[in-house]
């Protein structure tokens, strides 16, 4: 019997070990394959739907007329130039010699059809353009808007407007292998697994060095870091700070990191009468140690305003209300919220002040952790705080019970302040969860609608940010950090502040 | 026999109908607007007009019973519906996920059987000896390690250090070993201890003493008599584990980038994807019914006393 058991155990061990072949390096001959890991894949690669276009742009498959470079500056791509003729009309000159992945030429007509297709089928309300007419003549594309629309160029840089060969849309496979113009062409797209791309032999700008890209979906951050460590991938993004420590200072890897466009903030519910009191809001803001939260809770960069400082319209001055519990107490005393019964919590109309902190379960631990940290700090200034996670945004917006709402936003995906201002803070805007309303701020939003010129718009962005910060209706907590780690055999991958792009024609492998 | 199968079929229909109705009700009464959640899953902020149009398209404005009735009618026509989060027919989504989940579950079960039986038997026959203590300690560690940590540990050791596997290789047998091992190790720990206990209980039976007294070989006693008698309770537990494994495992799927049903159903719940959720419930109900049916049959084979008059086999 002993023999039988021993044999069974040996079989069991052999069964496992036998399967564990030494990982043989793949002999790809002269083919240069870049292995990459991504943390997110959209359900398909149809650029007009939701944020799917990010995946198409991110790995070099799709290009726009105009794009944003790594530092959020506009660069001409398919359009070699553009000129604003009048307040409503912009003329783009389409670059000669560009071909789609299928070999079809890219001219103004093709661009017109692509933009019209996007306008027709996109589900993104925020990128809809007020188009009066689009006309194509040779390489000249003329877009006329029905109203003054200064952010036309910005929105055309959104991946929704990636130029695709609309005539190749067969309604079936196109959503997984869109025909675009980028240095790489998607050859396989599996939302749960990853995507494969091959070099675009007809790429207009240069000869692309890398032959194929194999992008693998690795959702877990630690697993992504291990894939880099093991050499399974040459490039990965969005690693957490602890994992980045494994690669920083190691000559086998290149680490690029910095704040990206995602901003987390707290919105005070302005429907509440006591939230109308500026000094109360200031006290609430002084009571939050967001610098510590950013460092200890989120591995992120503390925020001052809605846009990070690297943006031309990011606020660069001193923070308005840095953590100061004494000032918070002073202001609370001043507005008459004092602790009369000695239980450590101040009262309002004879009742203890217990504020309601709301977040969405969707936002996960980051949001809830803010509430837990604030609970402790607010106690020090004599305020109670209860945390509730909601399933639905509308529940929060309609709820009279909520005082403080945690929210997160991609602040300026098209390098302009108008998008965030109009979506999240303008009176009555769809994502204005705190019901914030400020005439001066609304006036800035109105001005942005008709102001041309980057310099002027940047000034308005800073002005609007300052109003929001000073008014303490919103507390900007932190900017998420973006990171890109490449193995030393890879060159030409840059960290884009927008986080939209990773790979372009500059990528090279030694 | 005919009567038996008719009864079983009726049970299947009742259970599936009941489970689907219950799930539909629970999803319906739980907070959250599926239309809004569908957009939110893509970080899209829809206007109220778009939301209203989407609710209408999704049939969410219909009364509860109409919604359920429509779903049921479509199901009877063989249409499982349209998955809002995957933007495709539910049948297509399941077609992609089910094979991967079954593959993972089967390999994990294989590990479970291959390791837990020899270890459990060895531990029982070497009761209170060093090897028994070692097996019991390892089993306890296996049970106690959280799945996410075990997964990362295996990745670090076998992918980063030894380079025996890759994280993302989901094709072929090599790709499934680490996730299956992560699933199997806690189960191996659990079943090794249970097999040990069941065998020890049987070993103390009078018939074993009688067999030994008659000079029957110990291995024959163990494999021909003790093991089959110990299997009854263990098989029921095994069957439940199969159900759990086939239901999908979110943590292991996330760590190993395994495109199975665990992550799918978690997303479906989070985003209130009713059609996908309902199809999953139907699938799982069917799986559990089949498992229960199989276990019943195996137990009847193993123990003729379980057979009911004129009903089976």
Coordinates of N, CA and C in Angstrom, one line a residue, chain A residues 70-209:
Chain A
X70 N 2.8 65.0 -25.5 CA 2.9 64.6 -24.1 C 2.8 65.7 -23.1
X71 N 3.0 66.9 -23.6 CA 2.9 68.1 -22.7 C 1.6 68.9 -22.9
X72 N 0.6 68.2 -23.5 CA -0.7 68.8 -23.8 C -0.7 70.0 -24.7
X73 N 0.3 70.0 -25.6 CA 0.3 71.0 -26.7 C -0.2 70.4 -28.0
X74 N -0.9 71.3 -28.7 CA -1.4 70.7 -30.0 C -0.3 70.4 -31.0
X75 N -0.5 69.3 -31.7 CA 0.4 69.1 -32.8 C -0.4 68.6 -34.0
X76 N 0.1 69.0 -35.2 CA -0.6 68.7 -36.4 C -0.3 67.2 -36.7
X77 N -1.3 66.5 -37.1 CA -1.1 65.1 -37.4 C -1.6 64.9 -38.9
X78 N -2.9 64.5 -39.0 CA -3.4 64.3 -40.3 C -3.6 65.7 -41.0
X79 N -4.0 66.6 -40.3 CA -4.0 68.0 -40.8 C -2.7 68.6 -40.7
X80 N -2.1 69.1 -41.8 CA -0.7 69.7 -41.7 C -0.8 71.1 -41.2
X81 N -2.0 71.7 -41.3 CA -2.2 73.0 -40.8 C -3.7 73.3 -40.7
X82 N -4.1 74.3 -40.0 CA -5.5 74.8 -40.0 C -5.5 76.3 -39.8
X83 N -6.6 76.8 -40.2 CA -6.7 78.3 -40.2 C -8.1 78.7 -39.9
X84 N -8.3 79.6 -39.0 CA -9.6 80.0 -38.7 C -10.0 81.2 -39.6
X85 N -10.9 81.0 -40.4 CA -11.3 82.1 -41.4 C -12.1 83.1 -40.7
X86 N -13.1 82.7 -40.0 CA -13.9 83.7 -39.2 C -14.4 83.0 -37.9
X87 N -15.3 83.6 -37.2 CA -15.6 83.0 -35.9 C -16.3 81.6 -36.0
X88 N -16.8 81.4 -37.2 CA -17.5 80.1 -37.4 C -16.8 79.1 -38.3
X89 N -15.9 79.5 -39.0 CA -15.3 78.7 -40.1 C -13.8 78.4 -39.8
X90 N -13.5 77.1 -39.9 CA -12.1 76.7 -39.8 C -11.7 75.8 -41.0
X91 N -10.6 76.1 -41.6 CA -10.2 75.3 -42.8 C -8.9 74.5 -42.4
X92 N -9.0 73.2 -42.7 CA -7.9 72.3 -42.4 C -7.3 71.9 -43.7
X93 N -6.0 71.9 -43.8 CA -5.3 71.3 -45.0 C -4.8 69.9 -44.6
X94 N -5.4 68.9 -45.3 CA -5.0 67.5 -45.0 C -3.7 67.2 -45.7
X95 N -2.9 66.6 -44.9 CA -1.5 66.2 -45.4 C -1.6 65.3 -46.6
X96 N -0.8 65.5 -47.6 CA -0.7 64.7 -48.8 C 0.0 63.4 -48.4
X97 N -0.4 62.3 -49.1 CA 0.4 61.1 -49.0 C 0.0 60.2 -47.9
X98 N -1.0 60.5 -47.1 CA -1.4 59.6 -46.0 C -2.4 58.6 -46.5
X99 N -2.1 57.4 -46.1 CA -3.0 56.3 -46.5 C -3.6 55.6 -45.2
X100 N -4.8 55.1 -45.4 CA -5.4 54.3 -44.3 C -4.7 52.9 -44.3
X101 N -4.9 52.2 -43.2 CA -4.3 50.9 -43.1 C -4.6 50.0 -44.3
X102 N -5.8 50.2 -44.9 CA -6.1 49.3 -46.0 C -5.6 49.9 -47.4
X103 N -4.8 50.9 -47.3 CA -4.2 51.5 -48.5 C -5.0 52.6 -49.2
X104 N -6.2 52.8 -48.7 CA -7.1 53.9 -49.3 C -6.4 55.2 -48.9
X105 N -6.5 56.2 -49.9 CA -5.9 57.5 -49.6 C -6.8 58.3 -48.6
X106 N -6.1 59.1 -47.8 CA -6.8 60.0 -46.9 C -6.8 61.4 -47.5
X107 N -8.0 61.8 -47.8 CA -8.2 63.2 -48.3 C -9.3 63.9 -47.5
X108 N -9.6 65.1 -47.9 CA -10.6 65.8 -47.1 C -11.9 65.1 -47.1
X109 N -12.3 64.5 -48.2 CA -13.6 63.8 -48.2 C -13.6 62.6 -47.2
X110 N -12.5 61.9 -47.1 CA -12.4 60.8 -46.2 C -12.5 61.3 -44.7
X111 N -11.9 62.4 -44.5 CA -11.9 63.0 -43.1 C -13.3 63.5 -42.8
X112 N -14.0 64.1 -43.8 CA -15.3 64.6 -43.6 C -16.3 63.4 -43.3
X113 N -16.1 62.3 -44.0 CA -17.0 61.1 -43.7 C -16.7 60.6 -42.4
X114 N -15.5 60.6 -42.0 CA -15.1 60.0 -40.6 C -15.7 60.9 -39.5
X115 N -15.6 62.2 -39.7 CA -16.1 63.1 -38.6 C -17.6 63.0 -38.6
X116 N -18.3 63.0 -39.7 CA -19.7 62.9 -39.8 C -20.2 61.6 -39.2
X117 N -19.4 60.5 -39.4 CA -19.8 59.2 -38.8 C -19.7 59.3 -37.3
X118 N -18.6 59.9 -36.8 CA -18.5 60.1 -35.3 C -19.6 60.9 -34.8
X119 N -19.9 62.0 -35.4 CA -21.0 62.8 -34.9 C -22.4 62.1 -34.9
X120 N -22.5 61.2 -35.8 CA -23.8 60.5 -35.9 C -23.9 59.4 -34.9
X121 N -22.8 58.7 -34.6 CA -23.0 57.5 -33.7 C -22.4 57.6 -32.4
X122 N -21.6 58.7 -32.0 CA -21.0 58.7 -30.7 C -22.1 58.9 -29.6
X123 N -21.8 58.2 -28.5 CA -22.7 58.3 -27.3 C -22.2 59.4 -26.3
X124 N -21.1 60.0 -26.7 CA -20.5 61.0 -25.8 C -21.1 62.4 -26.0
X125 N -22.0 62.9 -25.1 CA -22.6 64.2 -25.2 C -21.6 65.3 -25.2
X126 N -20.5 65.1 -24.4 CA -19.6 66.2 -24.2 C -18.7 66.5 -25.4
X127 N -18.7 65.6 -26.4 CA -17.9 65.9 -27.5 C -18.7 66.3 -28.8
X128 N -20.0 66.4 -28.6 CA -20.8 66.8 -29.8 C -20.4 68.2 -30.3
X129 N -20.3 68.3 -31.6 CA -20.0 69.6 -32.2 C -21.2 70.2 -32.8
X130 N -21.4 71.6 -32.7 CA -22.5 72.2 -33.3 C -22.1 72.5 -34.8
X131 N -22.3 71.5 -35.6 CA -21.8 71.7 -37.0 C -22.9 72.3 -37.9
X132 N -22.6 73.2 -38.7 CA -23.5 73.8 -39.7 C -23.2 73.0 -41.0
X133 N -21.9 72.9 -41.4 CA -21.6 72.2 -42.6 C -20.1 71.8 -42.6
X134 N -19.9 70.7 -43.3 CA -18.5 70.2 -43.5 C -18.4 70.1 -45.0
X135 N -17.4 70.7 -45.6 CA -17.2 70.6 -47.0 C -15.8 70.1 -47.3
X136 N -15.7 69.3 -48.3 CA -14.4 68.7 -48.7 C -14.1 69.0 -50.1
X137 N -12.8 69.4 -50.3 CA -12.4 69.8 -51.7 C -10.9 69.4 -51.8
X138 N -10.6 68.3 -52.4 CA -9.2 67.9 -52.5 C -8.7 67.6 -51.1
X139 N -7.7 68.3 -50.7 CA -7.1 68.2 -49.4 C -7.6 69.3 -48.4
X140 N -8.6 70.0 -48.9 CA -9.1 71.1 -48.1 C -10.4 70.8 -47.4
X141 N -10.4 70.8 -46.1 CA -11.6 70.4 -45.3 C -12.1 71.7 -44.6
X142 N -13.3 72.0 -44.8 CA -13.8 73.3 -44.2 C -14.9 72.9 -43.2
X143 N -14.8 73.3 -42.0 CA -15.8 73.0 -41.0 C -16.4 74.3 -40.6
X144 N -17.7 74.4 -40.7 CA -18.4 75.6 -40.3 C -19.4 75.2 -39.2
X145 N -19.2 75.9 -38.0 CA -20.1 75.6 -36.9 C -21.3 76.5 -36.9
X146 N -22.4 76.1 -36.3 CA -23.6 76.8 -36.3 C -23.6 77.9 -35.2
X147 N -22.6 77.9 -34.4 CA -22.5 79.0 -33.4 C -21.0 79.2 -33.1
X148 N -20.7 80.2 -32.4 CA -19.2 80.5 -32.1 C -18.8 79.3 -31.2
X149 N -17.7 78.7 -31.6 CA -17.3 77.5 -30.9 C -15.8 77.4 -30.8
X150 N -15.2 78.0 -29.8 CA -13.8 78.1 -29.7 C -13.1 76.8 -29.4
X151 N -13.8 75.8 -28.9 CA -13.1 74.5 -28.6 C -13.2 73.5 -29.7
X152 N -13.4 74.0 -30.9 CA -13.5 73.0 -32.1 C -12.2 72.2 -32.2
X153 N -11.1 72.8 -32.2 CA -9.8 72.1 -32.3 C -9.6 71.2 -31.2
X154 N -9.9 71.6 -29.9 CA -9.8 70.8 -28.8 C -10.6 69.5 -28.9
X155 N -11.8 69.7 -29.3 CA -12.7 68.5 -29.4 C -12.3 67.6 -30.5
X156 N -11.8 68.2 -31.6 CA -11.4 67.3 -32.7 C -10.1 66.5 -32.3
X157 N -9.5 66.9 -31.2 CA -8.3 66.1 -30.8 C -8.7 65.0 -29.9
X158 N -10.0 64.9 -29.6 CA -10.5 63.8 -28.7 C -10.5 62.5 -29.6
X159 N -10.1 61.4 -29.0 CA -10.0 60.1 -29.7 C -11.4 59.7 -30.4
X160 N -12.5 60.3 -30.0 CA -13.7 60.1 -30.7 C -13.6 60.4 -32.1
X161 N -12.8 61.4 -32.4 CA -12.7 61.9 -33.8 C -11.4 61.4 -34.5
X162 N -11.0 60.2 -34.0 CA -9.9 59.5 -34.8 C -10.4 59.3 -36.2
X163 N -9.5 59.6 -37.1 CA -9.9 59.5 -38.6 C -9.9 58.1 -39.0
X164 N -11.1 57.6 -39.3 CA -11.2 56.2 -39.8 C -11.7 56.2 -41.2
X165 N -11.5 55.0 -41.9 CA -12.0 54.9 -43.2 C -13.5 54.5 -43.1
X166 N -14.3 55.4 -43.2 CA -15.8 55.2 -43.0 C -16.3 54.2 -44.0
X167 N -15.7 54.3 -45.2 CA -16.2 53.4 -46.3 C -15.9 51.9 -46.0
X168 N -14.9 51.7 -45.1 CA -14.6 50.3 -44.7 C -15.4 49.7 -43.6
X169 N -16.3 50.5 -43.0 CA -17.1 50.1 -41.9 C -18.1 49.1 -42.4
X170 N -17.8 47.8 -42.1 CA -18.7 46.7 -42.6 C -19.8 46.4 -41.6
X171 N -19.8 47.2 -40.5 CA -20.8 47.0 -39.4 C -20.5 45.8 -38.6
X172 N -19.4 45.1 -38.8 CA -19.2 43.9 -38.0 C -17.8 43.9 -37.4
X173 N -16.8 43.6 -38.2 CA -15.4 43.5 -37.7 C -14.8 44.9 -37.5
X174 N -15.4 45.9 -38.0 CA -14.8 47.2 -38.0 C -14.6 47.7 -36.5
X175 N -15.5 47.3 -35.6 CA -15.4 47.7 -34.2 C -14.3 47.0 -33.5
X176 N -13.7 46.0 -34.1 CA -12.6 45.3 -33.5 C -11.3 45.6 -34.2
X177 N -11.4 45.9 -35.5 CA -10.2 46.2 -36.2 C -10.5 47.4 -37.1
X178 N -10.6 48.6 -36.4 CA -10.9 49.8 -37.2 C -9.8 50.2 -38.2
X179 N -10.2 50.7 -39.3 CA -9.2 51.1 -40.3 C -8.8 52.5 -40.1
X180 N -7.6 52.8 -39.6 CA -7.2 54.1 -39.2 C -5.9 54.5 -40.0
X181 N -5.1 55.4 -39.5 CA -3.9 55.8 -40.2 C -2.7 55.7 -39.4
X182 N -2.8 55.2 -38.1 CA -1.6 55.3 -37.2 C -0.5 54.4 -37.6
X183 N 0.7 54.5 -36.9 CA 1.8 53.7 -37.2 C 1.6 52.2 -37.0
X184 N 0.6 51.8 -36.3 CA 0.3 50.4 -36.1 C -1.2 50.1 -36.4
X185 N -1.4 48.9 -36.8 CA -2.8 48.5 -37.2 C -3.2 47.4 -36.3
X186 N -4.4 47.5 -35.8 CA -4.9 46.4 -34.9 C -5.2 45.2 -35.7
X187 N -4.7 44.0 -35.3 CA -4.9 42.8 -36.1 C -5.8 41.8 -35.3
X188 N -5.8 42.1 -34.0 CA -6.6 41.2 -33.1 C -7.0 42.0 -31.9
X189 N -8.3 41.9 -31.5 CA -8.8 42.6 -30.4 C -9.7 41.7 -29.6
X190 N -9.2 41.4 -28.4 CA -10.0 40.6 -27.5 C -10.2 41.4 -26.2
X191 N -11.4 41.9 -25.9 CA -11.5 42.8 -24.7 C -11.1 42.2 -23.4
X192 N -11.1 40.9 -23.3 CA -10.7 40.2 -22.0 C -9.3 39.8 -22.0
X193 N -8.6 39.9 -23.1 CA -7.3 39.3 -23.2 C -6.3 40.4 -23.5
X194 N -6.5 41.2 -24.6 CA -5.6 42.2 -25.0 C -5.8 42.5 -26.5
X195 N -4.8 43.1 -27.1 CA -4.9 43.3 -28.5 C -3.5 43.1 -29.2
X196 N -3.5 42.9 -30.5 CA -2.3 42.7 -31.2 C -2.3 43.7 -32.3
X197 N -1.1 44.3 -32.6 CA -1.0 45.3 -33.7 C 0.2 44.9 -34.5
X198 N 0.1 45.3 -35.8 CA 1.3 45.2 -36.6 C 1.7 46.5 -37.2
X199 N 2.9 46.6 -37.6 CA 3.4 47.9 -38.2 C 2.7 48.3 -39.4
X200 N 2.4 49.6 -39.6 CA 1.8 50.1 -40.8 C 2.9 50.4 -41.8
X201 N 3.0 49.5 -42.8 CA 4.1 49.6 -43.8 C 4.0 50.9 -44.6
X202 N 2.8 51.4 -44.7 CA 2.6 52.7 -45.5 C 2.5 53.9 -44.6
X203 N 3.1 53.8 -43.4 CA 2.9 55.0 -42.5 C 3.5 56.2 -43.1
X204 N 2.8 57.3 -43.0 CA 3.1 58.5 -43.7 C 4.3 59.3 -43.2
X205 N 4.6 59.1 -41.9 CA 5.6 60.0 -41.3 C 7.0 59.4 -41.4
X206 N 7.2 58.1 -41.2 CA 8.5 57.5 -41.1 C 8.3 56.0 -41.2
X207 N 9.5 55.3 -41.3 CA 9.5 53.9 -41.2 C 9.4 53.5 -39.8
X208 N 8.5 52.7 -39.4 CA 8.3 52.3 -38.0 C 9.3 51.2 -37.6
X209 N 9.9 51.4 -36.5 CA 11.0 50.4 -36.1 C 10.4 49.1 -35.6

